[in-house]
Coordinates of C-alpha atoms in Angstrom, one line a residue:
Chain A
X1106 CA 13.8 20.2 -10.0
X1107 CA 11.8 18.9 -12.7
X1108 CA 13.9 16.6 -14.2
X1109 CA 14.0 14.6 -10.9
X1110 CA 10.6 13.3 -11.8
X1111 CA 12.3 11.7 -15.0
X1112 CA 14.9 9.7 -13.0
X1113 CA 12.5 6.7 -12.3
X1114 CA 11.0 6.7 -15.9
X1115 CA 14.7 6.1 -17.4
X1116 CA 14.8 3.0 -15.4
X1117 CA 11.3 1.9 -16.0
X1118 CA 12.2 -1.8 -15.9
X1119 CA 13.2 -3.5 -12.5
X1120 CA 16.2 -4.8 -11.9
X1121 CA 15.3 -7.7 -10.6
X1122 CA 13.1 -8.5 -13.9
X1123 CA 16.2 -7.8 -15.7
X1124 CA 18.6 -10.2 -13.5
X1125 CA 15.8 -13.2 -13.9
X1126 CA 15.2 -12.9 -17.6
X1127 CA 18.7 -12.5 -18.5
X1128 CA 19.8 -15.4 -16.8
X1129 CA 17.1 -17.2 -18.1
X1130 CA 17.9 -15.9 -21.8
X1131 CA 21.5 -17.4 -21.2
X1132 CA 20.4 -20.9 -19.8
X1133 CA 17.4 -21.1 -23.3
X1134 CA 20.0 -20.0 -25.7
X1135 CA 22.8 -22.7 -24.1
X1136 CA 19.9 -25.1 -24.7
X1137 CA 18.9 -24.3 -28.0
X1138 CA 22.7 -24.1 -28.7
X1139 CA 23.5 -27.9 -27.0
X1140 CA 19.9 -29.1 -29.3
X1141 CA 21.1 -27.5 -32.4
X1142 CA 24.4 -29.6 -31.9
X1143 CA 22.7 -32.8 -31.5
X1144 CA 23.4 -33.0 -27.6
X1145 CA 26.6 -33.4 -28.3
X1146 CA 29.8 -31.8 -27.3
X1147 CA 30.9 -28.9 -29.6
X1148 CA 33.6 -30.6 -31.8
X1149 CA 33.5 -29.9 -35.9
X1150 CA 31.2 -27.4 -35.3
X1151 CA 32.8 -24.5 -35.4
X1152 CA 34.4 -24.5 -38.8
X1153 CA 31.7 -25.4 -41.1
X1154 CA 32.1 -23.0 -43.8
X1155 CA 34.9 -22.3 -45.8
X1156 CA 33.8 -19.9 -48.0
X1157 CA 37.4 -18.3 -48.9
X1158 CA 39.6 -21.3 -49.3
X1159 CA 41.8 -21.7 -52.3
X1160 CA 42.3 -24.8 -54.2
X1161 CA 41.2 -28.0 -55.7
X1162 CA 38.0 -28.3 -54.1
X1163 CA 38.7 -26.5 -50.9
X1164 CA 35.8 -24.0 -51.2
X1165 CA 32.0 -24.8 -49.4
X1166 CA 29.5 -26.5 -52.9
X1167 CA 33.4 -27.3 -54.4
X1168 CA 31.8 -31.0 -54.3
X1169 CA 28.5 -30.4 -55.5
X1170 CA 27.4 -32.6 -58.3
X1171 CA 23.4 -31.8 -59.1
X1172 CA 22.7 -28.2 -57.0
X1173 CA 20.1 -28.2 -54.8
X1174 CA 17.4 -30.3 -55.6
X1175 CA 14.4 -29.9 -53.6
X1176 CA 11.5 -27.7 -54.6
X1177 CA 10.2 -26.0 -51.5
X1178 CA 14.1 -25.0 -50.2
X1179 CA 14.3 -23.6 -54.3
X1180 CA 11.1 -22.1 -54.1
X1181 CA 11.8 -20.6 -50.7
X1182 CA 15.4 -19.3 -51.9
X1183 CA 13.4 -17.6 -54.9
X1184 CA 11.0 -16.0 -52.5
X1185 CA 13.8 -14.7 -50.5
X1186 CA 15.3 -13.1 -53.5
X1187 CA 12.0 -11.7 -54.8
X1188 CA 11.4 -10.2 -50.4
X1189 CA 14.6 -8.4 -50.9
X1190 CA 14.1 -6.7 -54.1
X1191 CA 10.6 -5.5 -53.5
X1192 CA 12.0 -4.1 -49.8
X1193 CA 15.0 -2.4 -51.5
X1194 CA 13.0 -0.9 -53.6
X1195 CA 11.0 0.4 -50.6
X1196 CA 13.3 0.9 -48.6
X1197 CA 15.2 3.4 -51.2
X1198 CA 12.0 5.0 -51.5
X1199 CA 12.1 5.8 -47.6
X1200 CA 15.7 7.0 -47.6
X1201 CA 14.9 9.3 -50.6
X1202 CA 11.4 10.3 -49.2
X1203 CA 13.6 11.0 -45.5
X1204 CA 16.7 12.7 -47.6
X1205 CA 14.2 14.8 -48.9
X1206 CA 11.9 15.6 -46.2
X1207 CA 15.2 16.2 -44.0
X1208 CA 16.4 18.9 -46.5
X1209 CA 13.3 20.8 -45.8
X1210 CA 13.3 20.9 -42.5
X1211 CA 17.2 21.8 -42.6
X1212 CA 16.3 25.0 -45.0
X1213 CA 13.6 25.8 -42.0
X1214 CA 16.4 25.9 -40.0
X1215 CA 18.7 28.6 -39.0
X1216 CA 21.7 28.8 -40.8
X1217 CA 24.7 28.1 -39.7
X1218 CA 26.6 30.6 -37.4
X1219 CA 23.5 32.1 -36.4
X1220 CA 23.5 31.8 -32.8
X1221 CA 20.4 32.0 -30.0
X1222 CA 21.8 35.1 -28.4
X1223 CA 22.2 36.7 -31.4
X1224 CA 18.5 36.8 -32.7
X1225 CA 18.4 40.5 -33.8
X1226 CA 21.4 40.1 -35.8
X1227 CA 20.7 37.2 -37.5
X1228 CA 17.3 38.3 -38.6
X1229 CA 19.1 41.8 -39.9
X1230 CA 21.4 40.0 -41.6
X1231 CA 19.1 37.6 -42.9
X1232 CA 17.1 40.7 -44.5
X1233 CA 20.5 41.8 -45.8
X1234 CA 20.9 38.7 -48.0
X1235 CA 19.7 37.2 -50.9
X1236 CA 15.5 37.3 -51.3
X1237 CA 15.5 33.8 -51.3
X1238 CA 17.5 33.5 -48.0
X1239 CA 15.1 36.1 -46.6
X1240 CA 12.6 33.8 -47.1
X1241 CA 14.1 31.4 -45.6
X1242 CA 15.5 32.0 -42.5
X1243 CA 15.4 36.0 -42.2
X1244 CA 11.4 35.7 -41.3
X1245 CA 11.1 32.6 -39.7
X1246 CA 13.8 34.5 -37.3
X1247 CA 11.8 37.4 -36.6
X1248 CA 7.8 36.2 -36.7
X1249 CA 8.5 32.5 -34.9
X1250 CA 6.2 29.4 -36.4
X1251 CA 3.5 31.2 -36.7
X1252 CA 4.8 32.8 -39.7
X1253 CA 5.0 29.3 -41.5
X1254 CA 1.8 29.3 -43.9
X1255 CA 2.8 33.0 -45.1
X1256 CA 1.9 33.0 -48.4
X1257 CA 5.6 33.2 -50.6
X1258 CA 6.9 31.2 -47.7
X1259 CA 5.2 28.1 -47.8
X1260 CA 6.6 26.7 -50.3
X1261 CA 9.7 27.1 -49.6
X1262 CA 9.0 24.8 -46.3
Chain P
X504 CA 4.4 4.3 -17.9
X505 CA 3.6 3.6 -21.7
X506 CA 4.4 7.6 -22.7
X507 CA 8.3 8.1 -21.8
X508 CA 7.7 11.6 -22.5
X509 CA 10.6 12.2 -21.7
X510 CA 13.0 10.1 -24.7
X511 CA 12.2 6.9 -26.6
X512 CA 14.5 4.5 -24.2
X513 CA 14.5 3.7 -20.5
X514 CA 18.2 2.7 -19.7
X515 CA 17.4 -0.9 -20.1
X516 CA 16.5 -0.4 -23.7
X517 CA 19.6 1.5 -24.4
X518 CA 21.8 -1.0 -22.9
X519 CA 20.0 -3.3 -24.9
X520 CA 20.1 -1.4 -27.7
X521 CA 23.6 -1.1 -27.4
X522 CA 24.3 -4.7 -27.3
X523 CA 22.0 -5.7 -29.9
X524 CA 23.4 -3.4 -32.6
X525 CA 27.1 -4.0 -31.7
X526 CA 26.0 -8.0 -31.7
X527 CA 23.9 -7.5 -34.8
X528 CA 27.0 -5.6 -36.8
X529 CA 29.2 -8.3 -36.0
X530 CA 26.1 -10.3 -37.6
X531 CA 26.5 -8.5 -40.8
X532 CA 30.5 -7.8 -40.8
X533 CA 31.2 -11.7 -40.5
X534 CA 27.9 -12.9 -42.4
X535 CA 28.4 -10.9 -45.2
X536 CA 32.2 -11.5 -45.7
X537 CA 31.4 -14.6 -46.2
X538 CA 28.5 -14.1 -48.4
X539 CA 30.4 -11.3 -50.7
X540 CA 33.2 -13.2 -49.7
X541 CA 34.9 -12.3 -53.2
X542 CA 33.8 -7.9 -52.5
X543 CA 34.8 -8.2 -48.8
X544 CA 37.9 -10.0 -49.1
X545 CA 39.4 -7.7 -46.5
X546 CA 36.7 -8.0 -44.0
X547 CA 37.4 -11.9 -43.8
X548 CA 41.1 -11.4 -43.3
X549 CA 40.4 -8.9 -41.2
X550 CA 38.4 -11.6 -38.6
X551 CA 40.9 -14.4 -38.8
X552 CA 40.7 -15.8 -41.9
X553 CA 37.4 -18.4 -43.6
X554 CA 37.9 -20.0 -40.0
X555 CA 37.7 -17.3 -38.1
X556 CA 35.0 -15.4 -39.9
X557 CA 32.6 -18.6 -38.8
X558 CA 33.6 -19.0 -35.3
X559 CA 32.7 -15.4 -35.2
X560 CA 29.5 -15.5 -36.6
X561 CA 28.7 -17.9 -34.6
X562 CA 29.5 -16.7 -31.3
X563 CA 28.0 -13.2 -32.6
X564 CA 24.8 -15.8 -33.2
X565 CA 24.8 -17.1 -29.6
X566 CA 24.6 -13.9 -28.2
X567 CA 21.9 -12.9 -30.7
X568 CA 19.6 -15.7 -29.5
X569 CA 20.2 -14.3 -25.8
X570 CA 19.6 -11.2 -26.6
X571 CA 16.5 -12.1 -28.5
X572 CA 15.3 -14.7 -25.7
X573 CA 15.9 -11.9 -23.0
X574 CA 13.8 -9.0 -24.7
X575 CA 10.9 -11.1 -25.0
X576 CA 10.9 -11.9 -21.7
X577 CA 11.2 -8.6 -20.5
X578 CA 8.2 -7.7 -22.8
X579 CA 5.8 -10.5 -21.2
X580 CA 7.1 -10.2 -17.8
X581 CA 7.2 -6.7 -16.9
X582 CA 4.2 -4.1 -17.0
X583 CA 6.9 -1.4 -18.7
X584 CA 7.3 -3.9 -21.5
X585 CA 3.4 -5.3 -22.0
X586 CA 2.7 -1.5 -21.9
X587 CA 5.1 -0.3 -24.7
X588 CA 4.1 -3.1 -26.7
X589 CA 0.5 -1.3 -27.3
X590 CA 2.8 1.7 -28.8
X591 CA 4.6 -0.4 -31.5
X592 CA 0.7 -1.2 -33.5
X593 CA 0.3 0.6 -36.3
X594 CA -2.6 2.7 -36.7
X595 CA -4.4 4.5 -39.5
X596 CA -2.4 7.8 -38.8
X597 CA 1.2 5.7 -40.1
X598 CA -0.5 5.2 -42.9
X599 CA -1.3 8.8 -43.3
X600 CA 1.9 10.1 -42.0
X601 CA 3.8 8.1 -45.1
X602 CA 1.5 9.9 -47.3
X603 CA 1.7 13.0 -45.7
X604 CA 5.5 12.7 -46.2
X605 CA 5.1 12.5 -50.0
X606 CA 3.4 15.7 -50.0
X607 CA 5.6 17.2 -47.4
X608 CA 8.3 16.2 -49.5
X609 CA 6.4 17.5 -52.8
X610 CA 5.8 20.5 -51.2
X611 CA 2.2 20.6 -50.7
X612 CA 1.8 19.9 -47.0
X613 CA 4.0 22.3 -44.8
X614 CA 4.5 20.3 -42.0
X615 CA 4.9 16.3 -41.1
X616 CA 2.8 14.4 -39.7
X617 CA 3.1 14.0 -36.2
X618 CA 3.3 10.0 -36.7
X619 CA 6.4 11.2 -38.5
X620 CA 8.3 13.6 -36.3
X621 CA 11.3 13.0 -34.5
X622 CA 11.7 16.4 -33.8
X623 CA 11.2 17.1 -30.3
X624 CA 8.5 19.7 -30.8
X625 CA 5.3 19.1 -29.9
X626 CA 3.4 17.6 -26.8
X627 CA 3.7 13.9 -25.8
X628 CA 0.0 13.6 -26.4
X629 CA -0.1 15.1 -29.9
X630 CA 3.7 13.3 -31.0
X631 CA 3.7 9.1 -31.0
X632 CA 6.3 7.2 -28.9
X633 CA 7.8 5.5 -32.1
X634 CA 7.5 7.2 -35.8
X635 CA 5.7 5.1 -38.7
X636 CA 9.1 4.3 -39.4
X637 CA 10.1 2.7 -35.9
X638 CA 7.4 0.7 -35.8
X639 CA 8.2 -0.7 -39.5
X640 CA 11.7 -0.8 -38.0
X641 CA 10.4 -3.1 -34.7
X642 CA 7.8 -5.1 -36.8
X643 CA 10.3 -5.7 -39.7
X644 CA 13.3 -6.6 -37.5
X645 CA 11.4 -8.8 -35.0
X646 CA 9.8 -10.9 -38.0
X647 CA 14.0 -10.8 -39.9
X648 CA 15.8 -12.0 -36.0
X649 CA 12.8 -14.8 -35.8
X650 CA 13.6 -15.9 -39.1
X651 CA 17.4 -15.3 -38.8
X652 CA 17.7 -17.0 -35.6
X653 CA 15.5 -20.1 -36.6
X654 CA 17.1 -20.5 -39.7
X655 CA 20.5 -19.4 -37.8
X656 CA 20.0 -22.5 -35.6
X657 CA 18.7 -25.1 -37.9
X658 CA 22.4 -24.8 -39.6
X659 CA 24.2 -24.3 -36.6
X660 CA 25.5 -28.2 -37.5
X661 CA 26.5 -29.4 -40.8
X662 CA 25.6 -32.8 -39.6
X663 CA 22.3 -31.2 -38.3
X664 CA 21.0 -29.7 -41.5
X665 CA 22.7 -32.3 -43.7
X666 CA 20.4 -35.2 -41.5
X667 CA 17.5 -33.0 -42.8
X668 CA 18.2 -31.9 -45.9
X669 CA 19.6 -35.3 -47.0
X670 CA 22.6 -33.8 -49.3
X671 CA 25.7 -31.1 -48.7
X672 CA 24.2 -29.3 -51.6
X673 CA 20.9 -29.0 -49.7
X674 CA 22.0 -28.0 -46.7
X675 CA 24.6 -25.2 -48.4
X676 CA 21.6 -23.6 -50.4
X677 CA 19.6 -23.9 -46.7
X678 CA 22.5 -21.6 -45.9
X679 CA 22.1 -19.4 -48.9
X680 CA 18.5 -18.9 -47.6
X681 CA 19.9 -18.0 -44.2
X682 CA 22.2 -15.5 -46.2
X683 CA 19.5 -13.9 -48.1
X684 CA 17.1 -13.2 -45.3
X685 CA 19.4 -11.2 -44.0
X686 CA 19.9 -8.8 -46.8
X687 CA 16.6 -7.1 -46.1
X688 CA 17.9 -6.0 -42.5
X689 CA 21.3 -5.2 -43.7
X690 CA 19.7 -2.7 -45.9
X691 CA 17.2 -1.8 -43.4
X692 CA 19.9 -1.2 -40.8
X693 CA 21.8 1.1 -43.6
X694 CA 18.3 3.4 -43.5
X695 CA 17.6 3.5 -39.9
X696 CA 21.2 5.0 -39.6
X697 CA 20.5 7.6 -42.4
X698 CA 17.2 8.0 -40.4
X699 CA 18.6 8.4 -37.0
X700 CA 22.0 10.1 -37.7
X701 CA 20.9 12.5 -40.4
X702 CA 18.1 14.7 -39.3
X703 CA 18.9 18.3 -39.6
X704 CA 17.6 18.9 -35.9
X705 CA 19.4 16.0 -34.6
X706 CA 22.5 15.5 -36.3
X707 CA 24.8 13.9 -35.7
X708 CA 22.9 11.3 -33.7
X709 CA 19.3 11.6 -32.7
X710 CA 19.8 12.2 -28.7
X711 CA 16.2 11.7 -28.3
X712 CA 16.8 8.1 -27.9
X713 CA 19.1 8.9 -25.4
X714 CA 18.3 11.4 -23.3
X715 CA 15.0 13.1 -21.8
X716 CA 13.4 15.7 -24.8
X717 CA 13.2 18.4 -22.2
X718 CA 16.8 18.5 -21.9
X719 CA 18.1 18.2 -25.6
X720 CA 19.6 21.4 -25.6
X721 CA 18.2 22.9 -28.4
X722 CA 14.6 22.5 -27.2
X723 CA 12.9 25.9 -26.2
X724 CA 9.6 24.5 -26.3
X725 CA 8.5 26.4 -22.8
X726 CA 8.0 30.5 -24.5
X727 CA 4.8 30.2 -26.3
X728 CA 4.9 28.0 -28.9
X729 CA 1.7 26.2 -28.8
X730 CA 0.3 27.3 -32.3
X731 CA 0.8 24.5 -33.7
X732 CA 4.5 24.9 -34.8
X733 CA 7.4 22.5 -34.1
X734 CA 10.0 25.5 -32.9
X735 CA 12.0 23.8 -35.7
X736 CA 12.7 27.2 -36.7
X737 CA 14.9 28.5 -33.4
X738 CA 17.5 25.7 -34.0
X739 CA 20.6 26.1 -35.8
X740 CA 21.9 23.8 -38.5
X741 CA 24.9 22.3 -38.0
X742 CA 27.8 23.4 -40.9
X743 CA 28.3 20.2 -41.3
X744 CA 25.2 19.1 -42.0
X745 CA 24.8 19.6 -46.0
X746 CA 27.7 18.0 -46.8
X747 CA 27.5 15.2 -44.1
X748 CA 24.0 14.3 -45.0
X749 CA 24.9 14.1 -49.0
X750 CA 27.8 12.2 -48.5
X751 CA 25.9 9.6 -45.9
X752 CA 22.9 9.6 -48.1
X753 CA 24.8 8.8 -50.8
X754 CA 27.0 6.1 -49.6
X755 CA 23.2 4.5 -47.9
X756 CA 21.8 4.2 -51.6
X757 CA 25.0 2.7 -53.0
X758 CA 25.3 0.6 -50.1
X759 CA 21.6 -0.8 -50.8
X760 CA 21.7 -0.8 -54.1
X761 CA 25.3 -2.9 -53.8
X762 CA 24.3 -5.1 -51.4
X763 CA 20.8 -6.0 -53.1
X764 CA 22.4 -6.4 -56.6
X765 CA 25.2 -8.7 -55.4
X766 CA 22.7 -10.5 -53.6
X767 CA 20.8 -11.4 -56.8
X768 CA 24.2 -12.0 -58.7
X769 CA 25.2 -13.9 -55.8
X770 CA 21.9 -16.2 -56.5
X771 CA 22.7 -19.2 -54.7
X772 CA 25.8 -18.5 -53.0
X773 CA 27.9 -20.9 -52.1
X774 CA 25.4 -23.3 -54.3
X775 CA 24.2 -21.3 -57.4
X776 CA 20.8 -22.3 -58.9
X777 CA 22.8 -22.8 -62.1
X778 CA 26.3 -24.2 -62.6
X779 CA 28.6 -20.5 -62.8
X780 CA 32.0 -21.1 -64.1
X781 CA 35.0 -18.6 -62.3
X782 CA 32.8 -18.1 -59.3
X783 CA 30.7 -14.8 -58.3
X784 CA 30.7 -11.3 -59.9
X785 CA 34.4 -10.1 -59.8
X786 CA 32.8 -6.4 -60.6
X787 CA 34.8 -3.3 -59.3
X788 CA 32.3 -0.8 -59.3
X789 CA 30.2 -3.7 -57.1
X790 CA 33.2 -4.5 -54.7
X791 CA 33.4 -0.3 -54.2
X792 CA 29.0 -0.3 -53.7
X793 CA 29.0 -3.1 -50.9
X794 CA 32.2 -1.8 -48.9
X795 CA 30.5 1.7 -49.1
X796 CA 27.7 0.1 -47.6
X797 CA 29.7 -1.4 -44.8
X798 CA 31.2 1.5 -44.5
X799 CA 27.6 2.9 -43.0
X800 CA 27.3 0.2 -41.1
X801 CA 30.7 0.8 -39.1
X802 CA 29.5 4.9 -38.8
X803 CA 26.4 4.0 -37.6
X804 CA 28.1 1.6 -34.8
X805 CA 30.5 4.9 -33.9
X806 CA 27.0 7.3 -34.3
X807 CA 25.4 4.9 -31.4
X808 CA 28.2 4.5 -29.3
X809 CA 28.1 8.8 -29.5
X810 CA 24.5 8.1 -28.4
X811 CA 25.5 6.4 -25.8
X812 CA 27.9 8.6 -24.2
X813 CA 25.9 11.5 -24.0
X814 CA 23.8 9.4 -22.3
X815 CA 26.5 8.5 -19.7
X816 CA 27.2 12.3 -19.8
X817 CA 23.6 13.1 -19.0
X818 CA 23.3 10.4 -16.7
X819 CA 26.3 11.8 -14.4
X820 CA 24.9 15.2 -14.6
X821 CA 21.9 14.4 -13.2
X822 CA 23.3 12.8 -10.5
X823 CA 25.2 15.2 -9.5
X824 CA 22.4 17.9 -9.4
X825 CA 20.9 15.6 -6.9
X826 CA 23.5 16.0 -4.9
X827 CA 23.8 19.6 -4.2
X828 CA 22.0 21.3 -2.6
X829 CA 18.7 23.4 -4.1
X830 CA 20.5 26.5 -4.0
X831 CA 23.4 25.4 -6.8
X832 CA 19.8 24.4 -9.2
X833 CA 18.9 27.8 -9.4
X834 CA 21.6 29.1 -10.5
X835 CA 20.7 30.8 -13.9
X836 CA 24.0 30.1 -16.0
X837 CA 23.7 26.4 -15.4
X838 CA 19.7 25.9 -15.6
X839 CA 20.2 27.0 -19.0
X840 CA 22.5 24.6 -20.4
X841 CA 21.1 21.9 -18.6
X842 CA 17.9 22.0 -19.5

């Protein structure tokens, strides 16, 4: 059958490439791990932050005196904040632009309860309906894509 | 090789998909209960406590830089990989397919740009491998896990970054910068799962990533439809749908918009810029915005696990077709659905 032809596509990477590089990816990170820790054995470095702590200076900064001091790090926290604000800002853009976008491509849709088998039907009952429904759904049933720069339709999609 | 015509993923990548996400939320969940520490005060019970929440992050970490370490290999090392990777530039029809968007949105273009469609429609010749907005997703993640895992390490050790940065101070605002990096995935992440979990055709995940087009159920490409349109028209919404995707999308822009805002307020957590006396913004409506956000975060984790299982399902099916014998194939009522 024609989906046969798809099996050896879905595992389009070797196994044997996978087996090498993930082993490898293990022994890098334990590498860069045992750097980043000086060499040294793992002691005091698992609880470095304690962020939630309660008390008389218990909390990570509690001790701080004079705040950070040195430009570039400042300048480079300040950069940082300035990043994520511009790519919010984008980025609520794209989920409004896709919210949209999505919500007309949903009204090109079917609607729900209107099954396959049941074309005829649908597109009778689609007629039945509000005009704005008709325009909808109700044609798009009956004529297929073709129907989709019908003028009165268009701009519904 | 390079057009997998058939889906977006070869197994490996969703394996690796998989564990990157699930590695990645545990990223976020731990990292930004101790960032928002005072909005997410659950969260950081929830793992075990101030203690906890680090020796989670960090092992999340380790597996991060494996993962990371891993798909880069398989990129340069295989041909699968170096040929995919000629898929992810971005040409001049993104750029077009953002605009085209506007106006589809706007109503004055009727359809999307096929640099935009995740709908199956279409030939694998007229319709990208990855959207404009996967390939902002790969280029924008790779360049946030480089930085993330760099900075990640560099603080691994207190002793470490305190050798460099000379002072605690220094090396807590080193971690603020670690912290704030990270914000532009978190809300990145919140959007691809809008993106991926919310389209009217694909809802409620998009099995395209998943499984081959030609089998997506819904897809009747094969009776005529070569003018141009998408077939968009033959498939049924789901009920569900309208109020799903308002709810989802609703809870994605006040998770953003939380998570961005407490990130600003949260300045120079743990070490702000200026001296702040009672500590970070103890703001109701703000604790509600971030835990909404993290409340996508945790359905989009349950959406790709979904993915994943029809996957499995698919997967299982197939092999059992190959099994019988040619005769049990042709059998009408099952071609149907299995297509």
């Amino acid at each position: 059958m024609s989906y046969r032809k798809h099996l050896p596509e879905t595992s389009g990477y070797s196994s044997v490439a996978i087996a090498v590089n993930a082993v490898i990816a293990i022994a890098v990170t334990l590498v860069v791990l045992w750097w980043a820790s000086g060499f040294g054995p793992f002691y005091e470095t698992i609880f470095r932050i304690d962020p939630a702590v309660s008390g008389a200076n218990a909390g990570v900064g509690a001790d701080w005196t004079s705040g950070n001091q040195i430009v570039w790090l400042d300048f480079a926290i300040a950069i940082t904040h300035a990043a994520d604000v511009i790519m919010g800002v984008f980025i609520l853009f794209m989920v409004f632009l896709h919210w949209g976008a999505f919500r007309r491509l949903a009204a090109r849709m079917r609607p729900p309860g209107a099954t396959r088998e049941s074309d005829e039907t649908v597109a009778a009952d689609g007629g039945s309906v509000a005009g704005d429904a008709d325009d909808r759904h109700g044609r798009t049933g009956r004529d297929g894509p073709g129907d989709d720069t019908a003028p009165g339709g268009g701009g519904e999609r | 090789m390079t057009q997998l015509d058939h889906g977006k993923f070869t197994r490996m990548t969703t394996t690796f998909h998989t564990l990157l996400a699930l590695d990645v939320f545990v990223l976020f969940f731990s990292g930004y209960s101790m960032m928002f520490n005072d909005e997410l005060w659950w969260l950081v019970g929830l793992m075990g406590g101030s203690t906890g929440v680090a020796a989670v992050h960090r092992i999340a970490g380790a597996g991060l830089l494996a993962l990371i370490v891993f798909w880069m290999l398989m990129m340069v090392t295989t041909g699968t990989g170096r040929g995919n990777f000629r898929e992810v530039l971005p040409t001049r029809g993104d750029i077009e397919a953002m605009v085209q968007d506007v106006k589809f949105l706007l109503g004055s273009a009727d359809e999307r740009h096929p640099n935009a469609r995740q709908f199956a429609g279409g030939t694998a010749d007229e319709i990208p491998l990855l959207t404009y907005i996967g390939k902002g997703v790969v280029f924008i993640f790779s360049v946030e896990l480089a930085l993330l895992s760099l900075s990640g390490v560099l603080i691994w050790t207190k002793t470490g970054v305190m050798g460099m940065l000379a002072s605690k101070t220094a090396a807590m605002a080193f971690v603020t910068f670690h912290g704030l990096l990270g914000v532009i995935m978190l809300m990145g992440v919140m959007f691809h799962i809008f993106e991926h979990g919310f389209h009217p055709a694909f809802y409620p995940v998009e099995v395209k990533a998943f499984i081959p087009r030609s089998m997506i159920p819904e897809y009747h490409d094969e009776e005529g439809d070569g003018d141009g349109g998408t077939g968009i028209e033959r498939l049924e919404l789901a009920p569900s749908w309208n109020t799903a995707s308002t709810v989802v999308g609703a809870l994605t822009v006040i998770g953003i918009v939380s998570v961005l805002l407490a990130s600003v307020f949260d300045e120079g957590y743990p070490v702000p810029r200026e001296l702040v006396i009672g500590g970070g913004p103890t703001n109701t409506l703000l604790a509600v915005g971030i835990n909404a956000g993290i409340f996508v975060l945790f359905l989009g984790l349950v959406l790709q696990m979904y993915g994943n299982l029809l996957r499995v399902r698919w997967e299982r099916q197939l092999e059992s077709e190959a099994e019988e014998p040619p005769t049990t194939a042709t059998d009408g009522g099952r071609s149907e659905t299995e297509r």
